[in-house]
PDB file of C-alpha atoms and ligand atoms in Angstrom:
ATOM      1  CA  UNK A 104     -18.218  27.471   9.673  1.00 40.00           C
ATOM      2  CA  UNK A 105     -14.686  27.583  11.045  1.00 42.00           C
ATOM      3  CA  UNK A 106     -13.902  24.921  13.618  1.00 45.00           C
ATOM      4  CA  UNK A 107     -11.380  25.163  16.390  1.00 49.00           C
ATOM      5  CA  UNK A 108      -8.549  23.661  14.368  1.00 52.00           C
ATOM      6  CA  UNK A 109      -7.549  25.267  11.109  1.00 48.00           C
ATOM      7  CA  UNK A 110      -7.326  22.744   8.234  1.00 46.00           C
ATOM      8  CA  UNK A 111      -4.019  22.565   6.370  1.00 46.00           C
ATOM      9  CA  UNK A 112      -4.045  24.682   3.265  1.00 45.00           C
ATOM     10  CA  UNK A 113      -4.153  22.429   0.215  1.00 45.00           C
ATOM     11  CA  UNK A 114      -3.144  23.633  -3.209  1.00 48.00           C
ATOM     12  CA  UNK A 115      -5.621  21.855  -5.455  1.00 54.00           C
ATOM     13  CA  UNK A 116      -5.394  20.873  -9.093  1.00 60.00           C
ATOM     14  CA  UNK A 117      -1.732  19.784  -9.214  1.00 80.00           C
ATOM     15  CA  UNK A 118      -1.110  16.232 -10.366  1.00 94.00           C
ATOM     16  CA  UNK A 119       0.907  13.737  -8.299  1.00 96.00           C
ATOM     17  CA  UNK A 120       3.655  13.813 -10.914  1.00 97.00           C
ATOM     18  CA  UNK A 121       3.808  17.602 -11.081  1.00 96.00           C
ATOM     19  CA  UNK A 122       4.217  17.783  -7.302  1.00 97.00           C
ATOM     20  CA  UNK A 123       6.897  15.057  -7.365  1.00 98.00           C
ATOM     21  CA  UNK A 124       8.823  16.930 -10.027  1.00 98.00           C
ATOM     22  CA  UNK A 125       8.662  20.361  -8.466  1.00 98.00           C
ATOM     23  CA  UNK A 126       9.533  18.996  -5.051  1.00 98.00           C
ATOM     24  CA  UNK A 127      12.527  17.017  -6.298  1.00 98.00           C
ATOM     25  CA  UNK A 128      13.751  20.039  -8.244  1.00 98.00           C
ATOM     26  CA  UNK A 129      13.496  22.367  -5.263  1.00 98.00           C
ATOM     27  CA  UNK A 130      15.180  19.947  -2.887  1.00 98.00           C
ATOM     28  CA  UNK A 131      17.892  19.159  -5.416  1.00 97.00           C
ATOM     29  CA  UNK A 132      18.740  22.789  -5.981  1.00 96.00           C
ATOM     30  CA  UNK A 133      19.016  23.372  -2.252  1.00 95.00           C
ATOM     31  CA  UNK A 134      21.174  20.249  -1.735  1.00 95.00           C
ATOM     32  CA  UNK A 135      23.591  21.418  -4.396  1.00 93.00           C
ATOM     33  CA  UNK A 136      24.066  24.788  -2.721  1.00 92.00           C
ATOM     34  CA  UNK A 137      25.098  22.910   0.447  1.00 90.00           C
ATOM     35  CA  UNK A 138      27.759  20.761  -1.303  1.00 87.00           C
ATOM     36  CA  UNK A 139      30.980  21.202   0.662  1.00 79.00           C
ATOM     37  CA  UNK A 140      29.233  23.635   3.087  1.00 78.00           C
ATOM     38  CA  UNK A 141      27.672  21.443   5.695  1.00 64.00           C
ATOM     39  CA  UNK A 142      29.267  21.359   9.136  1.00 64.00           C
ATOM     40  CA  UNK A 143      27.949  18.261  10.859  1.00 69.00           C
ATOM     41  CA  UNK A 144      28.508  14.663   9.824  1.00 76.00           C
ATOM     42  CA  UNK A 145      26.936  11.853  11.759  1.00 77.00           C
ATOM     43  CA  UNK A 146      27.367   8.122  11.434  1.00 82.00           C
ATOM     44  CA  UNK A 147      24.324   5.837  11.546  1.00 81.00           C
ATOM     45  CA  UNK A 148      25.259   2.161  11.942  1.00 79.00           C
ATOM     46  CA  UNK A 149      28.953   2.633  11.074  1.00 79.00           C
ATOM     47  CA  UNK A 150      31.493   4.897   9.315  1.00 80.00           C
ATOM     48  CA  UNK A 151      30.154   3.398   6.034  1.00 72.00           C
ATOM     49  CA  UNK A 152      26.648   4.675   6.840  1.00 72.00           C
ATOM     50  CA  UNK A 153      26.544   8.467   6.893  1.00 73.00           C
ATOM     51  CA  UNK A 154      23.947  11.196   7.342  1.00 77.00           C
ATOM     52  CA  UNK A 155      24.335  14.991   7.269  1.00 82.00           C
ATOM     53  CA  UNK A 156      22.127  17.841   8.304  1.00 87.00           C
ATOM     54  CA  UNK A 157      21.534  18.249   4.547  1.00 90.00           C
ATOM     55  CA  UNK A 158      19.807  14.810   4.323  1.00 89.00           C
ATOM     56  CA  UNK A 159      17.581  15.729   7.247  1.00 90.00           C
ATOM     57  CA  UNK A 160      16.925  19.291   6.031  1.00 92.00           C
ATOM     58  CA  UNK A 161      16.052  18.108   2.524  1.00 95.00           C
ATOM     59  CA  UNK A 162      13.731  15.426   3.817  1.00 95.00           C
ATOM     60  CA  UNK A 163      11.901  17.954   5.987  1.00 95.00           C
ATOM     61  CA  UNK A 164      11.596  20.292   2.982  1.00 97.00           C
ATOM     62  CA  UNK A 165      10.260  17.499   0.762  1.00 97.00           C
ATOM     63  CA  UNK A 166       7.842  16.307   3.428  1.00 96.00           C
ATOM     64  CA  UNK A 167       6.453  19.813   3.966  1.00 96.00           C
ATOM     65  CA  UNK A 168       6.063  20.487   0.233  1.00 97.00           C
ATOM     66  CA  UNK A 169       4.237  17.219  -0.363  1.00 97.00           C
ATOM     67  CA  UNK A 170       2.043  17.672   2.704  1.00 95.00           C
ATOM     68  CA  UNK A 171       0.942  21.080   1.411  1.00 94.00           C
ATOM     69  CA  UNK A 172      -0.601  19.362  -1.618  1.00 94.00           C
ATOM     70  CA  UNK A 173      -1.610  15.988  -0.149  1.00 95.00           C
ATOM     71  CA  UNK A 174      -2.054  16.202   3.593  1.00 93.00           C
ATOM     72  CA  UNK A 175      -3.869  12.829   3.785  1.00 94.00           C
ATOM     73  CA  UNK A 176      -1.022  10.847   2.171  1.00 95.00           C
ATOM     74  CA  UNK A 177       1.429   8.764   4.225  1.00 94.00           C
ATOM     75  CA  UNK A 178       5.165   9.316   4.079  1.00 94.00           C
ATOM     76  CA  UNK A 179       8.138   6.981   4.270  1.00 94.00           C
ATOM     77  CA  UNK A 180      11.488   8.753   4.267  1.00 91.00           C
ATOM     78  CA  UNK A 181      15.015   7.478   4.832  1.00 87.00           C
ATOM     79  CA  UNK A 182      15.688   9.863   7.721  1.00 83.00           C
ATOM     80  CA  UNK A 183      12.228   9.525   9.355  1.00 84.00           C
ATOM     81  CA  UNK A 184      12.222  13.229  10.232  1.00 73.00           C
ATOM     82  CA  UNK A 185       9.330  15.331  11.426  1.00 61.00           C
ATOM     83  CA  UNK A 186       6.721  12.592  11.458  1.00 58.00           C
ATOM     84  CA  UNK A 187       4.002  11.981  13.977  1.00 57.00           C
ATOM     85  CA  UNK A 188       4.416   8.586  15.632  1.00 51.00           C
ATOM     86  CA  UNK A 189       1.367   7.153  13.866  1.00 51.00           C
ATOM     87  CA  UNK A 190       2.580   7.973  10.397  1.00 56.00           C
ATOM     88  CA  UNK A 191       6.013   6.444  10.822  1.00 62.00           C
ATOM     89  CA  UNK A 192       5.862   3.626   8.279  1.00 78.00           C
ATOM     90  CA  UNK A 193       7.881   0.529   7.531  1.00 83.00           C
ATOM     91  CA  UNK A 194       8.043  -0.781   3.927  1.00 84.00           C
ATOM     92  CA  UNK A 195       5.764  -3.664   5.071  1.00 86.00           C
ATOM     93  CA  UNK A 196       3.133  -1.191   6.291  1.00 87.00           C
ATOM     94  CA  UNK A 197       3.715   1.080   3.277  1.00 88.00           C
ATOM     95  CA  UNK A 198       2.466  -1.790   1.067  1.00 90.00           C
ATOM     96  CA  UNK A 199      -0.909  -1.517   2.778  1.00 89.00           C
ATOM     97  CA  UNK A 200      -1.226   2.280   2.642  1.00 89.00           C
ATOM     98  CA  UNK A 201      -3.537   3.886   0.185  1.00 94.00           C
ATOM     99  CA  UNK A 202      -1.103   6.542  -0.933  1.00 96.00           C
ATOM    100  CA  UNK A 203       2.441   6.715   0.404  1.00 96.00           C
ATOM    101  CA  UNK A 204       5.321   8.935  -0.705  1.00 97.00           C
ATOM    102  CA  UNK A 205       8.652   7.120  -0.492  1.00 97.00           C
ATOM    103  CA  UNK A 206      11.544   9.553  -0.320  1.00 97.00           C
ATOM    104  CA  UNK A 207      15.334   9.435  -0.280  1.00 96.00           C
ATOM    105  CA  UNK A 208      16.370  13.115   0.121  1.00 96.00           C
ATOM    106  CA  UNK A 209      19.992  12.367  -0.814  1.00 96.00           C
ATOM    107  CA  UNK A 210      20.755   9.056  -2.438  1.00 97.00           C
ATOM    108  CA  UNK A 211      24.512   8.845  -2.583  1.00 96.00           C
ATOM    109  CA  UNK A 212      25.264  10.532   0.739  1.00 93.00           C
ATOM    110  CA  UNK A 213      28.831   9.179   0.829  1.00 93.00           C
ATOM    111  CA  UNK A 214      29.554  10.864  -2.493  1.00 95.00           C
ATOM    112  CA  UNK A 215      27.912  14.049  -1.265  1.00 93.00           C
ATOM    113  CA  UNK A 216      30.102  14.062   1.842  1.00 90.00           C
ATOM    114  CA  UNK A 217      33.248  13.570  -0.210  1.00 91.00           C
ATOM    115  CA  UNK A 218      32.283  16.159  -2.826  1.00 91.00           C
ATOM    116  CA  UNK A 219      31.967  13.477  -5.573  1.00 94.00           C
ATOM    117  CA  UNK A 220      29.225  14.774  -7.892  1.00 96.00           C
ATOM    118  CA  UNK A 221      27.010  11.690  -8.111  1.00 97.00           C
ATOM    119  CA  UNK A 222      23.961  11.862  -5.904  1.00 97.00           C
ATOM    120  CA  UNK A 223      20.248  12.336  -6.426  1.00 98.00           C
ATOM    121  CA  UNK A 224      16.882  13.069  -4.894  1.00 98.00           C
ATOM    122  CA  UNK A 225      14.468  10.121  -5.235  1.00 98.00           C
ATOM    123  CA  UNK A 226      10.713  10.548  -4.847  1.00 98.00           C
ATOM    124  CA  UNK A 227       8.132   7.849  -5.486  1.00 98.00           C
ATOM    125  CA  UNK A 228       4.386   7.614  -4.875  1.00 98.00           C
ATOM    126  CA  UNK A 229       2.897   4.179  -4.245  1.00 97.00           C
ATOM    127  CA  UNK A 230      -0.781   3.326  -4.293  1.00 96.00           C
ATOM    128  CA  UNK A 231      -1.618   0.192  -2.257  1.00 95.00           C
ATOM    129  CA  UNK A 232       1.921  -1.155  -2.719  1.00 96.00           C
ATOM    130  CA  UNK A 233       2.276  -0.323  -6.407  1.00 97.00           C
ATOM    131  CA  UNK A 234       4.586   2.493  -7.433  1.00 98.00           C
ATOM    132  CA  UNK A 235       2.642   4.897  -9.691  1.00 97.00           C
ATOM    133  CA  UNK A 236       5.029   7.853  -9.903  1.00 98.00           C
ATOM    134  CA  UNK A 237       8.836   7.864  -9.803  1.00 98.00           C
ATOM    135  CA  UNK A 238      11.124  10.882 -10.022  1.00 98.00           C
ATOM    136  CA  UNK A 239      14.906  10.905  -9.720  1.00 98.00           C
ATOM    137  CA  UNK A 240      16.679  14.275  -9.926  1.00 98.00           C
ATOM    138  CA  UNK A 241      20.441  14.763 -10.313  1.00 98.00           C
ATOM    139  CA  UNK A 242      21.022  18.430  -9.476  1.00 98.00           C
ATOM    140  CA  UNK A 243      24.676  18.418 -10.570  1.00 97.00           C
ATOM    141  CA  UNK A 244      23.832  17.620 -14.171  1.00 98.00           C
ATOM    142  CA  UNK A 245      20.336  19.089 -13.875  1.00 98.00           C
ATOM    143  CA  UNK A 246      18.920  15.781 -15.129  1.00 98.00           C
ATOM    144  CA  UNK A 247      15.375  14.861 -14.279  1.00 98.00           C
ATOM    145  CA  UNK A 248      14.106  11.295 -14.759  1.00 98.00           C
ATOM    146  CA  UNK A 249      10.322  10.901 -14.556  1.00 98.00           C
ATOM    147  CA  UNK A 250       8.065   7.854 -14.846  1.00 98.00           C
ATOM    148  CA  UNK A 251       4.327   7.471 -14.505  1.00 98.00           C
ATOM    149  CA  UNK A 252       2.715   4.029 -14.296  1.00 97.00           C
ATOM    150  CA  UNK A 253       1.528   3.100 -17.804  1.00 97.00           C
ATOM    151  CA  UNK A 254       2.712   6.364 -19.336  1.00 97.00           C
ATOM    152  CA  UNK A 255       6.397   5.748 -19.952  1.00 98.00           C
ATOM    153  CA  UNK A 256       9.643   7.108 -18.608  1.00 98.00           C
ATOM    154  CA  UNK A 257      11.280  10.365 -19.585  1.00 98.00           C
ATOM    155  CA  UNK A 258      14.772  11.820 -19.207  1.00 98.00           C
ATOM    156  CA  UNK A 259      15.262  15.552 -19.772  1.00 93.00           C
ATOM    157  CA  UNK A 260      11.764  15.570 -21.223  1.00 91.00           C
ATOM    158  CA  UNK A 261      12.494  12.918 -23.876  1.00 97.00           C
ATOM    159  CA  UNK A 262      11.249   9.327 -23.842  1.00 98.00           C
ATOM    160  CA  UNK A 263      13.679   7.028 -22.068  1.00 98.00           C
ATOM    161  CA  UNK A 264      14.326   3.543 -23.424  1.00 98.00           C
ATOM    162  CA  UNK A 265      16.437   0.734 -21.990  1.00 99.00           C
ATOM    163  CA  UNK A 266      19.452  -0.450 -23.937  1.00 98.00           C
ATOM    164  CA  UNK A 267      19.404  -3.343 -26.439  1.00 98.00           C
ATOM    165  CA  UNK A 268      22.315  -5.546 -25.366  1.00 98.00           C
ATOM    166  CA  UNK A 269      21.174  -9.153 -25.568  1.00 98.00           C
ATOM    167  CA  UNK A 270      23.967 -10.838 -23.588  1.00 98.00           C
ATOM    168  CA  UNK A 271      25.847 -10.230 -20.377  1.00 98.00           C
ATOM    169  CA  UNK A 272      29.077 -10.321 -22.405  1.00 98.00           C
ATOM    170  CA  UNK A 273      27.980  -7.136 -24.164  1.00 98.00           C
ATOM    171  CA  UNK A 274      26.550  -5.513 -21.028  1.00 98.00           C
ATOM    172  CA  UNK A 275      27.768  -2.627 -18.834  1.00 99.00           C
ATOM    173  CA  UNK A 276      26.523  -3.429 -15.343  1.00 99.00           C
ATOM    174  CA  UNK A 277      26.440  -1.524 -12.083  1.00 99.00           C
ATOM    175  CA  UNK A 278      26.307  -2.520  -8.471  1.00 99.00           C
ATOM    176  CA  UNK A 279      27.276  -1.171  -5.036  1.00 98.00           C
ATOM    177  CA  UNK A 280      29.423  -2.077  -2.052  1.00 98.00           C
ATOM    178  CA  UNK A 281      26.805  -2.616   0.676  1.00 97.00           C
ATOM    179  CA  UNK A 282      27.233  -0.874   4.049  1.00 93.00           C
ATOM    180  CA  UNK A 283      26.655  -4.174   5.855  1.00 95.00           C
ATOM    181  CA  UNK A 284      30.161  -5.677   6.013  1.00 96.00           C
ATOM    182  CA  UNK A 285      29.089  -8.826   7.846  1.00 96.00           C
ATOM    183  CA  UNK A 286      26.839 -10.365   5.288  1.00 97.00           C
ATOM    184  CA  UNK A 287      25.766  -8.300   2.262  1.00 98.00           C
ATOM    185  CA  UNK A 288      29.187  -6.924   1.343  1.00 98.00           C
ATOM    186  CA  UNK A 289      31.022 -10.295   1.253  1.00 98.00           C
ATOM    187  CA  UNK A 290      28.129 -11.883  -0.640  1.00 98.00           C
ATOM    188  CA  UNK A 291      28.107  -9.056  -3.203  1.00 98.00           C
ATOM    189  CA  UNK A 292      31.867  -9.368  -3.660  1.00 98.00           C
ATOM    190  CA  UNK A 293      31.188 -12.925  -4.861  1.00 98.00           C
ATOM    191  CA  UNK A 294      28.737 -11.535  -7.406  1.00 98.00           C
ATOM    192  CA  UNK A 295      31.169  -8.829  -8.560  1.00 98.00           C
ATOM    193  CA  UNK A 296      33.990 -11.353  -8.933  1.00 98.00           C
ATOM    194  CA  UNK A 297      31.723 -13.672 -10.952  1.00 98.00           C
ATOM    195  CA  UNK A 298      30.144 -11.002 -13.187  1.00 98.00           C
ATOM    196  CA  UNK A 299      33.350  -9.012 -13.814  1.00 98.00           C
ATOM    197  CA  UNK A 300      34.586 -11.667 -16.181  1.00 98.00           C
ATOM    198  CA  UNK A 301      31.168 -12.344 -17.712  1.00 98.00           C
ATOM    199  CA  UNK A 302      30.097  -8.789 -18.549  1.00 98.00           C
ATOM    200  CA  UNK A 303      31.708  -5.966 -20.561  1.00 98.00           C
ATOM    201  CA  UNK A 304      32.482  -4.221 -17.282  1.00 98.00           C
ATOM    202  CA  UNK A 305      31.045  -3.098 -13.924  1.00 98.00           C
ATOM    203  CA  UNK A 306      30.603   0.373 -12.507  1.00 98.00           C
ATOM    204  CA  UNK A 307      29.789   1.516  -8.973  1.00 98.00           C
ATOM    205  CA  UNK A 308      28.596   5.129  -8.992  1.00 97.00           C
ATOM    206  CA  UNK A 309      27.364   5.124  -5.377  1.00 98.00           C
ATOM    207  CA  UNK A 310      23.705   6.039  -5.842  1.00 98.00           C
ATOM    208  CA  UNK A 311      21.226   3.200  -6.377  1.00 98.00           C
ATOM    209  CA  UNK A 312      18.607   5.672  -7.659  1.00 98.00           C
ATOM    210  CA  UNK A 313      20.987   7.023 -10.297  1.00 98.00           C
ATOM    211  CA  UNK A 314      22.018   3.500 -11.300  1.00 98.00           C
ATOM    212  CA  UNK A 315      18.374   2.630 -11.935  1.00 99.00           C
ATOM    213  CA  UNK A 316      17.751   5.957 -13.734  1.00 99.00           C
ATOM    214  CA  UNK A 317      20.749   5.133 -15.980  1.00 98.00           C
ATOM    215  CA  UNK A 318      19.347   1.662 -16.735  1.00 99.00           C
ATOM    216  CA  UNK A 319      16.101   3.375 -17.756  1.00 99.00           C
ATOM    217  CA  UNK A 320      18.044   5.769 -20.012  1.00 98.00           C
ATOM    218  CA  UNK A 321      19.962   2.907 -21.664  1.00 98.00           C
ATOM    219  CA  UNK A 322      23.337   4.028 -20.279  1.00 98.00           C
ATOM    220  CA  UNK A 323      23.701   0.865 -18.198  1.00 99.00           C
ATOM    221  CA  UNK A 324      22.432  -2.534 -19.292  1.00 99.00           C
ATOM    222  CA  UNK A 325      21.720  -3.765 -15.771  1.00 99.00           C
ATOM    223  CA  UNK A 326      22.106  -3.182 -12.042  1.00 99.00           C
ATOM    224  CA  UNK A 327      21.957  -5.342  -8.965  1.00 99.00           C
ATOM    225  CA  UNK A 328      22.646  -4.667  -5.308  1.00 98.00           C
ATOM    226  CA  UNK A 329      22.000  -6.224  -1.905  1.00 98.00           C
ATOM    227  CA  UNK A 330      20.584  -4.665   1.269  1.00 97.00           C
ATOM    228  CA  UNK A 331      18.852  -1.645  -0.229  1.00 97.00           C
ATOM    229  CA  UNK A 332      15.716  -0.006   1.128  1.00 96.00           C
ATOM    230  CA  UNK A 333      12.427   1.077  -0.478  1.00 96.00           C
ATOM    231  CA  UNK A 334      13.507   4.723  -0.594  1.00 96.00           C
ATOM    232  CA  UNK A 335      16.673   3.885  -2.588  1.00 97.00           C
ATOM    233  CA  UNK A 336      14.870   2.034  -5.330  1.00 98.00           C
ATOM    234  CA  UNK A 337      11.092   2.696  -5.517  1.00 98.00           C
ATOM    235  CA  UNK A 338      11.306   5.593  -8.010  1.00 98.00           C
ATOM    236  CA  UNK A 339      14.070   3.960 -10.051  1.00 99.00           C
ATOM    237  CA  UNK A 340      12.253   0.672 -10.300  1.00 99.00           C
ATOM    238  CA  UNK A 341       9.289   2.340 -11.963  1.00 98.00           C
ATOM    239  CA  UNK A 342      11.648   4.237 -14.296  1.00 99.00           C
ATOM    240  CA  UNK A 343      13.212   0.963 -15.461  1.00 99.00           C
ATOM    241  CA  UNK A 344       9.845  -0.757 -15.920  1.00 98.00           C
ATOM    242  CA  UNK A 345       8.354   2.157 -17.827  1.00 98.00           C
ATOM    243  CA  UNK A 346      11.441   2.377 -20.044  1.00 98.00           C
ATOM    244  CA  UNK A 347      10.850  -1.224 -21.160  1.00 98.00           C
ATOM    245  CA  UNK A 348      13.102  -2.997 -18.683  1.00 99.00           C
ATOM    246  CA  UNK A 349      12.592  -5.518 -15.926  1.00 99.00           C
ATOM    247  CA  UNK A 350      12.920  -5.286 -12.158  1.00 99.00           C
ATOM    248  CA  UNK A 351      12.862  -8.238  -9.751  1.00 99.00           C
ATOM    249  CA  UNK A 352      14.635  -9.297  -6.611  1.00 98.00           C
ATOM    250  CA  UNK A 353      17.973 -11.043  -7.148  1.00 98.00           C
ATOM    251  CA  UNK A 354      16.145 -14.403  -7.152  1.00 98.00           C
ATOM    252  CA  UNK A 355      13.952 -13.275 -10.017  1.00 98.00           C
ATOM    253  CA  UNK A 356      10.729 -12.669  -8.077  1.00 98.00           C
ATOM    254  CA  UNK A 357       8.589  -9.573  -8.884  1.00 98.00           C
ATOM    255  CA  UNK A 358       9.732  -6.276  -7.337  1.00 98.00           C
ATOM    256  CA  UNK A 359       7.851  -5.141  -4.192  1.00 97.00           C
ATOM    257  CA  UNK A 360       8.350  -2.289  -1.763  1.00 97.00           C
ATOM    258  CA  UNK A 361       9.881  -4.765   0.648  1.00 96.00           C
ATOM    259  CA  UNK A 362      12.530  -5.980  -1.842  1.00 97.00           C
ATOM    260  CA  UNK A 363      16.030  -5.548  -0.356  1.00 97.00           C
ATOM    261  CA  UNK A 364      18.153  -7.381  -2.915  1.00 98.00           C
ATOM    262  CA  UNK A 365      17.348  -5.981  -6.335  1.00 98.00           C
ATOM    263  CA  UNK A 366      18.095  -6.790  -9.975  1.00 99.00           C
ATOM    264  CA  UNK A 367      17.111  -4.386 -12.756  1.00 99.00           C
ATOM    265  CA  UNK A 368      17.941  -4.590 -16.424  1.00 99.00           C
ATOM    266  CA  UNK A 369      16.992  -3.911 -20.006  1.00 99.00           C
ATOM    267  CA  UNK A 370      14.949  -7.146 -19.861  1.00 99.00           C
ATOM    268  CA  UNK A 371      16.938  -8.978 -22.517  1.00 99.00           C
ATOM    269  CA  UNK A 372      19.755  -9.900 -20.125  1.00 99.00           C
ATOM    270  CA  UNK A 373      17.621 -10.323 -17.056  1.00 99.00           C
ATOM    271  CA  UNK A 374      17.400 -14.125 -16.871  1.00 98.00           C
ATOM    272  CA  UNK A 375      21.109 -14.416 -17.511  1.00 98.00           C
ATOM    273  CA  UNK A 376      21.925 -11.829 -14.810  1.00 99.00           C
ATOM    274  CA  UNK A 377      19.771 -13.571 -12.223  1.00 98.00           C
ATOM    275  CA  UNK A 378      21.011 -17.025 -13.124  1.00 98.00           C
ATOM    276  CA  UNK A 379      24.683 -15.946 -12.881  1.00 98.00           C
ATOM    277  CA  UNK A 380      24.048 -14.381  -9.466  1.00 98.00           C
ATOM    278  CA  UNK A 381      22.522 -17.691  -8.414  1.00 98.00           C
ATOM    279  CA  UNK A 382      25.525 -19.573  -9.838  1.00 98.00           C
ATOM    280  CA  UNK A 383      27.822 -17.340  -7.774  1.00 98.00           C
ATOM    281  CA  UNK A 384      25.766 -17.849  -4.573  1.00 98.00           C
ATOM    282  CA  UNK A 385      25.421 -14.063  -4.597  1.00 98.00           C
ATOM    283  CA  UNK A 386      21.661 -13.400  -4.548  1.00 98.00           C
ATOM    284  CA  UNK A 387      21.699 -12.726  -0.809  1.00 98.00           C
ATOM    285  CA  UNK A 388      18.881 -15.266  -0.398  1.00 98.00           C
ATOM    286  CA  UNK A 389      21.218 -18.209   0.132  1.00 94.00           C
ATOM    287  CA  UNK A 390      21.264 -19.728   3.608  1.00 88.00           C
ATOM    288  CA  UNK A 391      24.069 -18.102   5.687  1.00 77.00           C
ATOM    289  CA  UNK A 392      27.421 -19.795   5.067  1.00 66.00           C
ATOM    290  CA  UNK A 393      28.127 -22.576   7.496  1.00 52.00           C
ATOM    291  CA  UNK A 394      24.536 -23.728   7.245  1.00 44.00           C
ATOM    292  CA  UNK A 395      23.241 -26.256   4.710  1.00 40.00           C
TER     293      UNK A 395
HETATM  294  P1  2AM B 460      22.203   6.451   0.588  1.00 80.42           P
HETATM  295  O1  2AM B 460      23.309   7.237   0.027  1.00 80.42           O
HETATM  296  O2  2AM B 460      20.870   7.101   0.531  1.00 80.42           O
HETATM  297  O3  2AM B 460      22.539   5.952   1.983  1.00 80.42           O
HETATM  298  C1  2AM B 460      25.257   2.779  -2.617  1.00 80.42           C
HETATM  299  O4  2AM B 460      25.724   1.515  -2.803  1.00 80.42           O
HETATM  300  C2  2AM B 460      23.781   2.729  -2.290  1.00 80.42           C
HETATM  301  O5  2AM B 460      23.597   2.088  -1.024  1.00 80.42           O
HETATM  302  C3  2AM B 460      23.200   4.130  -2.140  1.00 80.42           C
HETATM  303  O6  2AM B 460      21.985   4.134  -2.767  1.00 80.42           O
HETATM  304  C4  2AM B 460      23.089   4.286  -0.620  1.00 80.42           C
HETATM  305  O7  2AM B 460      21.979   5.116  -0.267  1.00 80.42           O
HETATM  306  C5  2AM B 460      22.777   2.902  -0.187  1.00 80.42           C
HETATM  307  N1  2AM B 460      23.143   2.702   1.227  1.00 80.42           N
HETATM  308  C6  2AM B 460      24.127   3.273   1.891  1.00 80.42           C
HETATM  309  N2  2AM B 460      24.167   2.886   3.194  1.00 80.42           N
HETATM  310  C7  2AM B 460      23.178   2.021   3.328  1.00 80.42           C
HETATM  311  C8  2AM B 460      22.668   1.228   4.431  1.00 80.42           C
HETATM  312  N3  2AM B 460      23.227   1.267   5.627  1.00 80.42           N
HETATM  313  N4  2AM B 460      21.633   0.431   4.227  1.00 80.42           N
HETATM  314  C9  2AM B 460      21.075   0.390   2.997  1.00 80.42           C
HETATM  315  N5  2AM B 460      21.478   1.086   1.924  1.00 80.42           N
HETATM  316  C10 2AM B 460      22.510   1.908   2.065  1.00 80.42           C
HETATM  317 CA1   CA B 461      19.862   8.788   1.619  1.00 80.42          CA
END
């Protein structure tokens, strides 16, 4: 019976969501023990774009845990560690995959590096381009946000619901300062300037996944940011949708795994948010300045 190669041991009977939760919890606990302890800091594209051995170690841990349960599934992780060449995916290819796990091992790496306690583990599972499970875990507050397609969103085990603000004027928004200082940062500064006087206020916590989780929990009314990647937002996007909110790109088109410029909200303020971004020329989809 036994062939020359030993098949990977698969633990059967565990649901996708159960695996996502236990994996995020394990990785999150480990990350927290490494806060202030790591020795090596690397820069990716610039000093605004950081990675530590903790990001890479956590991604390897997550990948191995998921592979134990679902060895046939594809994997798209921010750090791209430990993959065979053929299963290195782009978001475009991830949309075609049957099952793909989309993982950010540490969302909020800059905060983590500075010891600021706002970062999270983000794990999503997409089926043919549609996110069906989303888990965001904040190890510092031991807060777990979980969503399953069609089954709702939960925070700390209780049903999550988006907030009820009906106007931008009553809304607490969040955004980020993009790492790309040539294009996305200056464009988003236009949006911040425009929305700062049209909303109750704006926060920038430094983790897109946590911003989205907080929209799902009704703590923020809306969130937008430019230049993000699938691993930053896939889990959070499902959380917001399953909590009764709306997620699109900043031009108002439906969210996809390839969406880089994202807008998420309680739904009620969504059209106003997108139309004010457009009015500020801050969607990121405008032609580059200097052009027509
Ligand atoms: P990260 O911590 O996983 O890198 C903060 O505004 C958000 O932007 C975080 O979710 C952060 O994710 C993300 N981010 C940071 N650098 C980035 C980059 N170079 N490209 C895209 N997203 C980035
Ligand atoms: Ca990251």
